[in-house]
Short mmCIF file of C-alpha atoms and ligand atoms in Angstrom, two decimals:
data_model
loop_
_atom_site.label_atom_id
_atom_site.label_comp_id
_atom_site.label_asym_id
_atom_site.label_seq_id
_atom_site.Cartn_x
_atom_site.Cartn_y
_atom_site.Cartn_z
CA MET A 12 -14.51 11.78 -14.42
CA ASP A 13 -11.89 14.08 -12.89
CA LYS A 14 -8.54 14.64 -14.54
CA ILE A 15 -5.25 16.08 -13.37
CA ALA A 16 -3.54 18.58 -15.66
CA ILE A 17 0.16 19.28 -15.25
CA GLU A 18 2.38 21.85 -16.94
CA GLY A 19 5.74 20.18 -16.51
CA GLY A 20 9.36 21.24 -16.32
CA ILE A 21 9.34 23.06 -12.98
CA PRO A 22 11.82 21.94 -10.28
CA LEU A 23 9.78 21.19 -7.15
CA LYS A 24 10.98 22.85 -3.97
CA GLY A 25 9.41 22.77 -0.55
CA GLU A 26 8.14 20.47 2.14
CA ILE A 27 5.42 17.88 2.20
CA ALA A 28 3.85 16.41 5.33
CA ILE A 29 3.70 12.63 4.97
CA ALA A 30 0.40 10.97 5.85
CA GLY A 31 -0.15 7.80 7.85
CA ALA A 32 0.50 4.66 5.81
CA LYS A 33 -2.55 3.52 3.85
CA ASN A 34 -1.40 -0.09 3.90
CA ALA A 35 -1.06 -0.06 7.68
CA ALA A 36 -4.25 1.93 8.30
CA LEU A 37 -6.43 -0.60 6.46
CA LYS A 38 -5.23 -3.57 8.52
CA LEU A 39 -5.45 -1.59 11.77
CA MET A 40 -9.08 -0.83 10.96
CA VAL A 41 -9.75 -4.56 10.46
CA ALA A 42 -8.08 -5.31 13.81
CA SER A 43 -10.93 -3.46 15.53
CA LEU A 44 -13.13 -6.50 14.76
CA LEU A 45 -11.14 -8.48 17.33
CA SER A 46 -12.34 -6.48 20.33
CA GLU A 47 -15.62 -5.41 21.90
CA SER A 48 -13.90 -2.20 23.01
CA PRO A 49 -13.12 0.84 20.87
CA VAL A 50 -9.88 1.09 18.92
CA THR A 51 -8.74 4.65 18.21
CA LEU A 52 -6.38 5.21 15.30
CA GLU A 53 -4.43 8.44 15.03
CA ASN A 54 -2.63 9.79 11.96
CA MET A 55 -5.13 8.17 9.59
CA PRO A 56 -4.66 9.04 5.91
CA ALA A 57 -7.63 10.70 4.19
CA VAL A 58 -7.75 8.37 1.19
CA ALA A 59 -10.58 6.61 -0.64
CA ASP A 60 -9.45 3.09 0.31
CA VAL A 61 -9.97 3.94 3.98
CA GLU A 62 -13.52 5.05 3.20
CA ALA A 63 -14.20 1.90 1.18
CA LEU A 64 -13.05 -0.32 4.04
CA ARG A 65 -15.06 1.75 6.46
CA GLY A 66 -18.14 0.77 4.41
CA VAL A 67 -17.25 -2.91 4.74
CA LEU A 68 -16.76 -2.64 8.50
CA GLU A 69 -19.91 -0.58 9.09
CA ASN A 70 -21.85 -3.24 7.21
CA LEU A 71 -20.54 -5.79 9.75
CA GLY A 72 -21.80 -3.61 12.59
CA VAL A 73 -18.68 -1.65 13.52
CA ALA A 74 -19.46 1.89 14.66
CA VAL A 75 -16.92 4.20 13.02
CA ALA A 76 -16.46 7.80 14.13
CA ASP A 77 -14.14 10.48 12.82
CA GLU A 78 -13.10 13.24 15.16
CA VAL A 79 -15.12 16.23 14.04
CA GLU A 80 -12.21 18.63 13.80
CA SER A 81 -9.81 16.31 12.07
CA ARG A 82 -10.35 13.23 10.00
CA ARG A 83 -6.96 12.03 11.15
CA VAL A 84 -8.43 10.33 14.20
CA MET A 85 -10.83 7.46 13.69
CA THR A 86 -12.46 5.37 16.37
CA LEU A 87 -13.82 1.95 15.49
CA HIS A 88 -16.07 0.16 17.93
CA ALA A 89 -17.13 -3.41 17.25
CA ALA A 90 -19.21 -3.80 20.41
CA SER A 91 -21.16 -6.53 18.70
CA ILE A 92 -21.00 -8.01 15.23
CA ALA A 93 -24.28 -7.44 13.39
CA SER A 94 -23.44 -9.48 10.31
CA THR A 95 -20.69 -11.95 9.50
CA THR A 96 -21.01 -11.43 5.74
CA ALA A 97 -18.91 -9.11 3.60
CA PRO A 98 -20.75 -8.91 0.28
CA TYR A 99 -19.24 -8.61 -3.20
CA ASP A 100 -20.35 -5.06 -3.96
CA LEU A 101 -18.32 -3.85 -0.97
CA VAL A 102 -15.37 -6.28 -1.17
CA ARG A 103 -14.71 -5.69 -4.88
CA LYS A 104 -13.89 -2.03 -4.17
CA MET A 105 -11.31 -2.92 -1.59
CA ARG A 106 -9.28 -6.08 -1.94
CA ALA A 107 -7.87 -5.86 1.58
CA SER A 108 -11.37 -6.47 2.93
CA VAL A 109 -10.76 -10.22 2.55
CA LEU A 110 -8.76 -9.78 5.76
CA VAL A 111 -12.00 -9.58 7.76
CA LEU A 112 -12.47 -13.34 7.29
CA GLY A 113 -9.96 -14.46 9.95
CA PRO A 114 -10.94 -11.92 12.64
CA LEU A 115 -14.65 -12.77 12.14
CA LEU A 116 -13.85 -16.48 12.42
CA ALA A 117 -11.85 -15.83 15.58
CA ARG A 118 -14.59 -13.77 17.15
CA CYS A 119 -17.85 -15.26 15.77
CA ARG A 120 -16.71 -18.70 14.58
CA GLU A 121 -18.24 -18.16 11.17
CA ALA A 122 -17.92 -15.73 8.29
CA THR A 123 -18.76 -15.31 4.63
CA VAL A 124 -16.57 -13.05 2.54
CA SER A 125 -16.90 -12.54 -1.15
CA LEU A 126 -13.75 -13.58 -2.99
CA PRO A 127 -12.11 -10.43 -4.32
CA GLY A 128 -11.66 -10.53 -8.07
CA GLY A 129 -8.34 -10.41 -9.89
CA CYS A 130 -6.97 -6.94 -10.15
CA ALA A 131 -5.10 -4.95 -12.70
CA ILE A 132 -1.60 -5.72 -11.38
CA GLY A 133 -1.95 -9.51 -11.43
CA ALA A 134 -4.10 -12.49 -10.47
CA ARG A 135 -3.57 -11.93 -6.73
CA PRO A 136 -4.99 -15.17 -5.35
CA VAL A 137 -5.80 -15.69 -1.64
CA ASP A 138 -4.71 -19.34 -1.41
CA ILE A 139 -2.10 -18.60 1.27
CA HIS A 140 -4.67 -16.85 3.44
CA ILE A 141 -6.95 -19.89 3.17
CA LEU A 142 -4.21 -22.40 3.78
CA GLY A 143 -3.23 -20.54 6.95
CA LEU A 144 -6.78 -20.24 8.29
CA GLU A 145 -7.31 -23.96 7.63
CA ALA A 146 -4.12 -24.70 9.58
CA LEU A 147 -5.69 -22.73 12.46
CA GLY A 148 -8.63 -25.14 12.34
CA ALA A 149 -11.14 -23.30 10.15
CA GLU A 150 -13.11 -25.04 7.43
CA ILE A 151 -13.23 -22.85 4.36
CA GLY A 152 -15.35 -23.56 1.31
CA LEU A 153 -15.95 -21.64 -1.89
CA GLU A 154 -19.50 -21.31 -3.16
CA ASP A 155 -20.97 -18.84 -5.66
CA GLY A 156 -17.86 -16.69 -5.46
CA HIS A 157 -18.02 -16.48 -1.67
CA LEU A 158 -15.61 -17.88 0.87
CA HIS A 159 -17.58 -19.52 3.67
CA GLY A 160 -15.61 -20.10 6.83
CA ARG A 161 -16.57 -22.05 9.94
CA ALA A 162 -14.68 -22.74 13.12
CA PRO A 163 -17.32 -24.31 15.41
CA ASP A 164 -14.77 -25.02 18.15
CA GLY A 165 -12.89 -21.78 17.69
CA LEU A 166 -9.43 -21.40 16.14
CA SER A 167 -6.40 -23.18 17.58
CA GLY A 168 -2.73 -22.28 17.27
CA ALA A 169 -0.52 -23.99 14.69
CA ASP A 170 2.95 -23.95 13.19
CA ILE A 171 2.52 -22.45 9.73
CA THR A 172 5.13 -21.96 7.04
CA LEU A 173 3.91 -19.59 4.33
CA PRO A 174 4.71 -21.13 0.91
CA ARG A 175 5.42 -17.64 -0.44
CA ILE A 176 6.04 -14.37 1.34
CA SER A 177 2.72 -12.51 1.52
CA VAL A 178 2.08 -9.26 3.34
CA GLY A 179 -1.68 -9.72 3.51
CA ALA A 180 -1.57 -13.37 4.58
CA THR A 181 0.97 -12.58 7.32
CA GLU A 182 -1.27 -9.84 8.70
CA HIS A 183 -4.43 -11.89 8.32
CA LEU A 184 -3.04 -14.91 10.17
CA MET A 185 -1.44 -12.76 12.87
CA MET A 186 -4.85 -11.24 13.64
CA ALA A 187 -6.68 -14.57 13.60
CA ALA A 188 -4.02 -16.27 15.74
CA ALA A 189 -4.17 -13.48 18.33
CA LEU A 190 -7.51 -14.91 19.53
CA ALA A 191 -6.78 -18.59 18.80
CA ARG A 192 -6.36 -21.19 21.53
CA GLY A 193 -2.65 -21.85 22.14
CA ALA A 194 0.48 -20.78 20.32
CA THR A 195 1.01 -20.06 16.62
CA THR A 196 4.30 -19.72 14.79
CA LEU A 197 4.29 -18.03 11.37
CA ARG A 198 7.39 -18.86 9.35
CA ASN A 199 8.54 -17.22 6.13
CA ALA A 200 6.46 -14.24 7.24
CA ALA A 201 6.58 -10.90 5.43
CA ARG A 202 8.67 -8.27 7.25
CA GLU A 203 7.13 -4.96 6.11
CA PRO A 204 7.09 -2.17 8.73
CA GLU A 205 3.29 -2.14 8.44
CA ILE A 206 3.27 -5.66 9.92
CA ALA A 207 5.26 -4.53 12.96
CA ASP A 208 2.88 -1.57 13.27
CA LEU A 209 -0.14 -3.89 13.28
CA ALA A 210 1.51 -6.13 15.87
CA ALA A 211 2.24 -3.09 18.07
CA CYS A 212 -1.44 -2.14 17.99
CA LEU A 213 -2.57 -5.72 18.67
CA ASN A 214 -0.13 -5.96 21.59
CA ALA A 215 -1.48 -2.68 22.96
CA MET A 216 -4.91 -4.37 22.78
CA GLY A 217 -3.53 -7.23 24.91
CA ALA A 218 -2.25 -9.66 22.27
CA GLU A 219 1.01 -11.53 22.80
CA ILE A 220 2.94 -11.29 19.55
CA ASP A 221 6.72 -11.52 19.24
CA GLY A 222 8.94 -11.12 16.23
CA ALA A 223 6.72 -9.08 13.87
CA GLY A 224 9.12 -7.46 11.42
CA ALA A 225 11.24 -10.62 11.32
CA ASP A 226 10.55 -13.74 9.27
CA THR A 227 9.33 -15.82 12.22
CA ILE A 228 6.44 -14.45 14.26
CA ARG A 229 5.27 -16.14 17.46
CA ILE A 230 1.78 -15.48 18.74
CA ARG A 231 0.36 -16.72 22.02
CA GLY A 232 -3.41 -16.67 21.70
CA VAL A 233 -5.40 -14.80 24.36
CA GLU A 234 -9.08 -15.08 25.27
CA ARG A 235 -10.03 -11.52 24.56
CA LEU A 236 -8.57 -8.26 23.38
CA ASP A 237 -9.25 -4.79 24.76
CA GLY A 238 -9.37 -1.44 23.05
CA ALA A 239 -6.30 0.71 22.41
CA THR A 240 -5.13 3.98 20.92
CA HIS A 241 -2.53 3.67 18.22
CA GLY A 242 -0.77 6.11 15.85
CA VAL A 243 -0.37 4.87 12.26
CA LEU A 244 3.24 4.87 11.07
CA PRO A 245 4.22 7.26 8.24
CA ASP A 246 3.60 6.13 4.67
CA ARG A 247 6.91 4.96 3.22
CA ILE A 248 5.45 4.67 -0.27
CA GLU A 249 4.16 8.24 -0.22
CA THR A 250 7.61 9.30 1.05
CA GLY A 251 9.39 7.45 -1.74
CA THR A 252 6.99 8.90 -4.31
CA TYR A 253 7.77 12.50 -3.33
CA ALA A 254 11.50 11.77 -3.11
CA MET A 255 11.20 10.62 -6.71
CA ALA A 256 9.21 13.72 -7.62
CA ALA A 257 12.18 15.79 -6.41
CA ALA A 258 14.55 13.55 -8.38
CA ALA A 259 12.50 13.69 -11.58
CA THR A 260 12.19 17.50 -11.57
CA ASP A 261 15.65 18.59 -10.45
CA GLY A 262 14.14 19.73 -7.21
CA GLU A 263 14.44 19.49 -3.44
CA ILE A 264 11.65 18.24 -1.17
CA GLU A 265 11.64 17.66 2.55
CA MET A 266 9.20 14.93 3.52
CA THR A 267 8.29 15.81 7.08
CA GLY A 268 7.32 13.07 9.51
CA ALA A 269 8.86 10.45 7.21
CA SER A 270 11.17 7.67 8.30
CA ALA A 271 14.27 6.99 6.18
CA ALA A 272 14.84 3.69 7.95
CA HIS A 273 11.78 2.18 6.24
CA LEU A 274 13.06 3.01 2.77
CA ALA A 275 16.68 1.92 2.94
CA GLU A 276 17.02 0.12 -0.39
CA THR A 277 14.91 2.64 -2.28
CA LEU A 278 16.91 5.58 -0.99
CA GLU A 279 20.15 3.77 -1.82
CA ALA A 280 18.97 3.35 -5.42
CA LEU A 281 18.15 7.06 -5.60
CA GLU A 282 21.54 7.97 -4.14
CA ALA A 283 23.26 5.73 -6.67
CA ALA A 284 21.40 7.66 -9.37
CA GLY A 285 22.73 10.96 -8.03
CA VAL A 286 20.03 12.12 -5.63
CA GLU A 287 21.23 13.52 -2.30
CA ILE A 288 19.25 12.06 0.57
CA SER A 289 19.50 13.47 4.07
CA ASP A 290 17.88 12.20 7.17
CA THR A 291 16.84 15.43 8.97
CA ASN A 292 15.42 15.53 12.45
CA ARG A 293 12.03 16.39 10.91
CA GLY A 294 12.00 13.71 8.25
CA VAL A 295 13.88 13.04 5.01
CA THR A 296 15.09 15.43 2.32
CA ALA A 297 15.68 14.43 -1.29
CA ARG A 298 17.64 16.80 -3.51
CA ARG A 299 18.78 16.24 -7.00
CA ALA A 300 22.51 16.86 -7.09
CA ASN A 301 23.98 18.67 -10.08
CA GLY A 302 23.66 17.21 -13.52
CA ARG A 303 21.66 14.46 -15.13
CA LEU A 304 20.83 11.41 -13.06
CA ALA A 305 22.57 8.13 -13.81
CA ALA A 306 20.76 4.92 -14.74
CA VAL A 307 20.49 2.38 -11.91
CA ASP A 308 19.19 -1.21 -12.01
CA ILE A 309 16.61 -2.38 -9.50
CA GLU A 310 14.72 -5.54 -8.69
CA THR A 311 11.56 -5.46 -6.58
CA ARG A 312 11.65 -7.73 -3.53
CA PRO A 313 9.70 -8.27 -0.32
CA TYR A 314 10.79 -5.88 2.43
CA PRO A 315 13.54 -4.83 3.07
CA GLY A 316 14.10 -5.04 -0.69
CA PHE A 317 13.03 -2.41 -3.21
CA ALA A 318 9.23 -2.01 -2.85
CA THR A 319 7.06 -3.05 -5.79
CA ASP A 320 4.83 -0.11 -4.85
CA LEU A 321 7.67 2.24 -5.90
CA GLN A 322 8.73 0.49 -9.08
CA ALA A 323 6.55 2.55 -11.43
CA GLN A 324 7.67 5.85 -9.87
CA PHE A 325 11.33 4.81 -10.14
CA MET A 326 10.79 4.04 -13.81
CA ALA A 327 9.51 7.58 -14.34
CA VAL A 328 12.80 8.84 -12.86
CA MET A 329 14.90 6.44 -14.94
CA ALA A 330 13.06 7.49 -18.12
CA THR A 331 15.28 10.58 -18.32
CA ALA A 332 18.42 9.26 -16.59
CA GLU A 333 21.64 8.87 -18.52
CA GLY A 334 22.22 5.32 -19.70
CA GLN A 335 20.30 2.07 -19.54
CA SER A 336 18.42 0.86 -16.50
CA HIS A 337 17.10 -2.68 -15.94
CA ILE A 338 13.97 -2.88 -13.84
CA GLN A 339 12.87 -6.30 -12.70
CA GLU A 340 9.41 -6.82 -11.16
CA THR A 341 9.29 -10.02 -9.12
CA ILE A 342 6.21 -9.54 -6.92
CA PHE A 343 3.34 -9.03 -9.37
CA GLU A 344 3.14 -10.48 -12.86
CA ASN A 345 1.49 -7.51 -14.53
CA ARG A 346 2.82 -4.34 -13.03
CA PHE A 347 4.15 -2.50 -16.08
CA MET A 348 0.92 -0.90 -17.22
CA HIS A 349 2.51 2.52 -17.01
CA VAL A 350 4.98 1.58 -19.76
CA PRO A 351 2.74 2.13 -22.82
CA GLU A 352 1.75 5.51 -21.37
CA LEU A 353 5.38 6.52 -20.72
CA LEU A 354 6.13 5.56 -24.34
CA ARG A 355 3.47 8.03 -25.43
CA MET A 356 5.44 10.67 -23.55
CA GLY A 357 8.59 9.86 -25.50
CA ALA A 358 10.24 7.34 -23.16
CA ASP A 359 12.34 4.49 -24.59
CA ILE A 360 11.39 1.32 -22.69
CA ARG A 361 11.16 -2.33 -23.73
CA VAL A 362 9.40 -4.94 -21.63
CA HIS A 363 10.16 -8.67 -21.66
CA GLY A 364 8.01 -10.56 -19.18
CA GLY A 365 8.87 -9.25 -15.72
CA SER A 366 11.75 -7.06 -16.82
CA ALA A 367 11.90 -3.66 -18.41
CA ILE A 368 14.88 -2.05 -20.10
CA VAL A 369 14.78 1.72 -19.89
CA ASN A 370 17.04 3.78 -22.15
CA GLY A 371 17.04 7.25 -20.69
CA VAL A 372 15.99 10.08 -23.02
CA GLU A 373 16.89 13.76 -22.59
CA ARG A 374 13.29 14.89 -22.05
CA LEU A 375 9.79 13.55 -21.82
CA LEU A 376 6.98 15.33 -23.62
CA GLY A 377 3.58 16.03 -22.11
CA ALA A 378 0.62 13.96 -23.37
CA PRO A 379 -2.83 12.80 -22.32
CA VAL A 380 -2.37 9.52 -20.42
CA MET A 381 -4.31 7.09 -18.30
CA ALA A 382 -3.47 4.18 -16.09
CA THR A 383 -5.22 1.32 -14.41
CA ASP A 384 -3.81 1.27 -10.90
CA LEU A 385 -2.68 3.54 -8.12
CA ARG A 386 1.10 3.46 -8.49
CA ALA A 387 1.03 3.44 -12.30
CA SER A 388 -1.09 6.60 -12.14
CA VAL A 389 1.28 8.42 -9.82
CA CYS A 390 4.20 7.39 -12.04
CA LEU A 391 2.48 9.30 -14.84
CA VAL A 392 2.06 12.33 -12.57
CA LEU A 393 5.83 12.27 -11.91
CA ALA A 394 6.55 11.89 -15.62
CA GLY A 395 4.21 14.82 -16.31
CA LEU A 396 5.97 16.98 -13.71
CA ALA A 397 9.29 16.30 -15.44
CA ALA A 398 8.01 16.59 -19.03
CA ARG A 399 7.94 19.57 -21.34
CA GLY A 400 4.39 20.76 -22.03
CA GLU A 401 1.03 19.65 -20.71
CA THR A 402 0.18 16.20 -19.41
CA VAL A 403 -3.38 15.25 -18.55
CA VAL A 404 -3.78 12.20 -16.31
CA ASN A 405 -7.16 10.53 -16.60
CA ARG A 406 -8.90 8.22 -14.13
CA VAL A 407 -7.87 10.22 -11.10
CA TYR A 408 -9.89 7.94 -8.83
CA HIS A 409 -6.94 5.55 -8.79
CA LEU A 410 -4.81 8.28 -7.19
CA ASP A 411 -7.53 9.12 -4.68
CA ARG A 412 -7.39 5.55 -3.40
CA GLY A 413 -3.95 6.01 -1.90
CA TYR A 414 -2.64 9.59 -2.09
CA GLU A 415 -4.00 12.20 0.28
CA ARG A 416 -4.32 15.69 -1.28
CA LEU A 417 -1.76 14.88 -3.96
CA VAL A 418 -2.48 17.98 -6.06
CA ASP A 419 -2.29 20.35 -3.07
CA LYS A 420 0.92 18.81 -1.78
CA LEU A 421 2.66 19.09 -5.16
CA ALA A 422 1.29 22.57 -5.85
CA ALA A 423 2.71 23.73 -2.50
CA CYS A 424 6.14 22.79 -3.88
CA GLY A 425 5.64 24.91 -6.98
CA ALA A 426 4.13 22.38 -9.37
CA ARG A 427 1.74 23.77 -11.95
CA ILE A 428 -0.90 21.16 -11.40
CA GLU A 429 -4.67 21.27 -11.15
CA ARG A 430 -7.57 18.94 -10.83
CA ARG A 431 -10.25 19.35 -13.45
CA THR A 432 -13.69 18.17 -12.69
CA ALA A 433 -15.40 16.87 -15.78
C1 LIG B 23 0.11 -5.67 -0.13
O1 LIG B 23 -0.73 -6.41 -0.98
C2 LIG B 23 -0.14 -4.22 -0.45
N1 LIG B 23 -1.54 -3.91 -0.23
C3 LIG B 23 0.24 -3.92 -1.89
O2 LIG B 23 0.10 -2.52 -2.10
C4 LIG B 23 1.70 -4.30 -2.12
O3 LIG B 23 2.01 -4.12 -3.47
C5 LIG B 23 1.93 -5.75 -1.72
O4 LIG B 23 1.49 -5.98 -0.34
C6 LIG B 23 3.37 -6.19 -1.80
O5 LIG B 23 4.18 -5.35 -1.03
C7 LIG B 23 -1.99 -3.65 0.98
O6 LIG B 23 -1.26 -3.68 1.96
C8 LIG B 23 -3.42 -3.29 1.10
P1 LIG B 23 1.04 -9.95 -1.05
P2 LIG B 23 -0.96 -7.96 -0.72
O7 LIG B 23 0.07 -10.89 -0.43
O8 LIG B 23 -0.95 -8.22 0.74
C9 LIG B 23 0.93 -13.54 -4.23
C10 LIG B 23 -0.51 -0.56 -3.26
O9 LIG B 23 -0.19 -0.08 -4.38
N2 LIG B 23 -0.06 -14.18 -3.34
O10 LIG B 23 2.32 -9.68 -0.32
O11 LIG B 23 -2.17 -8.36 -1.50
C11 LIG B 23 0.38 -12.26 -4.84
O12 LIG B 23 -0.41 -12.53 -5.97
C12 LIG B 23 -0.82 -2.03 -3.09
O13 LIG B 23 -0.64 0.13 -2.24
C13 LIG B 23 -0.48 -15.47 -3.62
O14 LIG B 23 -0.05 -16.09 -4.59
O15 LIG B 23 0.33 -8.57 -1.39
C14 LIG B 23 1.65 -11.50 -5.16
O16 LIG B 23 2.18 -11.96 -6.37
C15 LIG B 23 -0.96 -2.79 -4.36
N3 LIG B 23 -1.41 -16.04 -2.79
C16 LIG B 23 2.59 -11.89 -4.01
O17 LIG B 23 2.03 -13.10 -3.46
C17 LIG B 23 -1.91 -15.41 -1.69
O18 LIG B 23 -2.75 -15.99 -0.97
C18 LIG B 23 2.69 -10.87 -2.89
O19 LIG B 23 1.38 -10.47 -2.50
C19 LIG B 23 -1.46 -14.10 -1.41
C20 LIG B 23 -0.52 -13.51 -2.25
#
């Protein structure tokens, strides 16, 4: 298994081109199931999750083509659906593949999707997805670990209030409702920029969706959707990660192509800690101002709150800030798996349920570490970049799921970092 080795303590300086958002790209790929015509996605990130979902979609009969010169353009053509079953060995690699259920029901009136298992960061049930699809008229049953859905008369619009804010359920129901008969209102919807991006693509395909990005989304179902060409929005989590890499190493990084507007609360927390953030006309620059950073408290929240996907990275920054920082995780019940590894690097952190108290230390020390999910792994990379001595991060496949060319991008800013193939 590959490892990443880092010799820490070097301030990172330079620019990093931000990729298209993984968490938008995946849903946009699924949206191609809704149309017989090709959907072309530009600015696609080259990450392993995209490839895993591609496998799921190809198995359903979607023809997927990358532009030969650049893998940034992907065309997905679901001219006909060859299979309405997404089997376990494909779904388990890629949790977001459960989102094919609604589009298949809308288009083919039946679908079988293996229930994705729990995952490292928490139980992550799909009850809200099911409740919403049932409200749209589908019958969903669970048998042998598979969700079987039927909608013999097609889906019909409904007024649905999500019992809890869920990004995936909002996107799933928006896609299904786009082809339902009549109007759907989604209340208590998630407001992430990726949801507005998906709605923009669906509308370009001929859907009639209003309000995506706000907490009430209105969808007027249409009979069919066409193809479209759509550019994936920049990855705000990748942007925030590199801003924190600059903060953790006393450096200065310009994230080109990034949008500061999508990171408001995160950037405010960094500024409060003493990081200078400037919105340039090419993107966003993060620069550590003079002196040691100050401890800042955060609480993860649905958008526009502080993103749970940046909590681990922020903790790596707080590990060497001056003072005590309280970090509260409210979205997932088990998202502190980076803490025991940070402790091995000399951090002083105590966890009580969903909250962590971080007492900043002067310096972290390099160590061999490993983590069990994407953001926890990148948190350890940041800690390694800031630490004295060598850090070796194991289980690099977690990073490959969501960070495009991470080692190259950091090395271009002066990091002493290399990937070692075992
Ligand atoms: C998306 O996951 C992202 N994944 C996650 O990013 C991100 O952490 C999360 O949203 C929150 O921002 C993708 O977009 C592919 P949710 P999702 O439904 O949609 C509970 C990363 O690192 N819930 O908003 O699965 C759930 O357990 C990943 O890139 C239910 O109880 O998240 C969680 O506690 C990890 N029942 C909370 O809601 C349901 O039916 C929010 O989950 C659905 C969710």
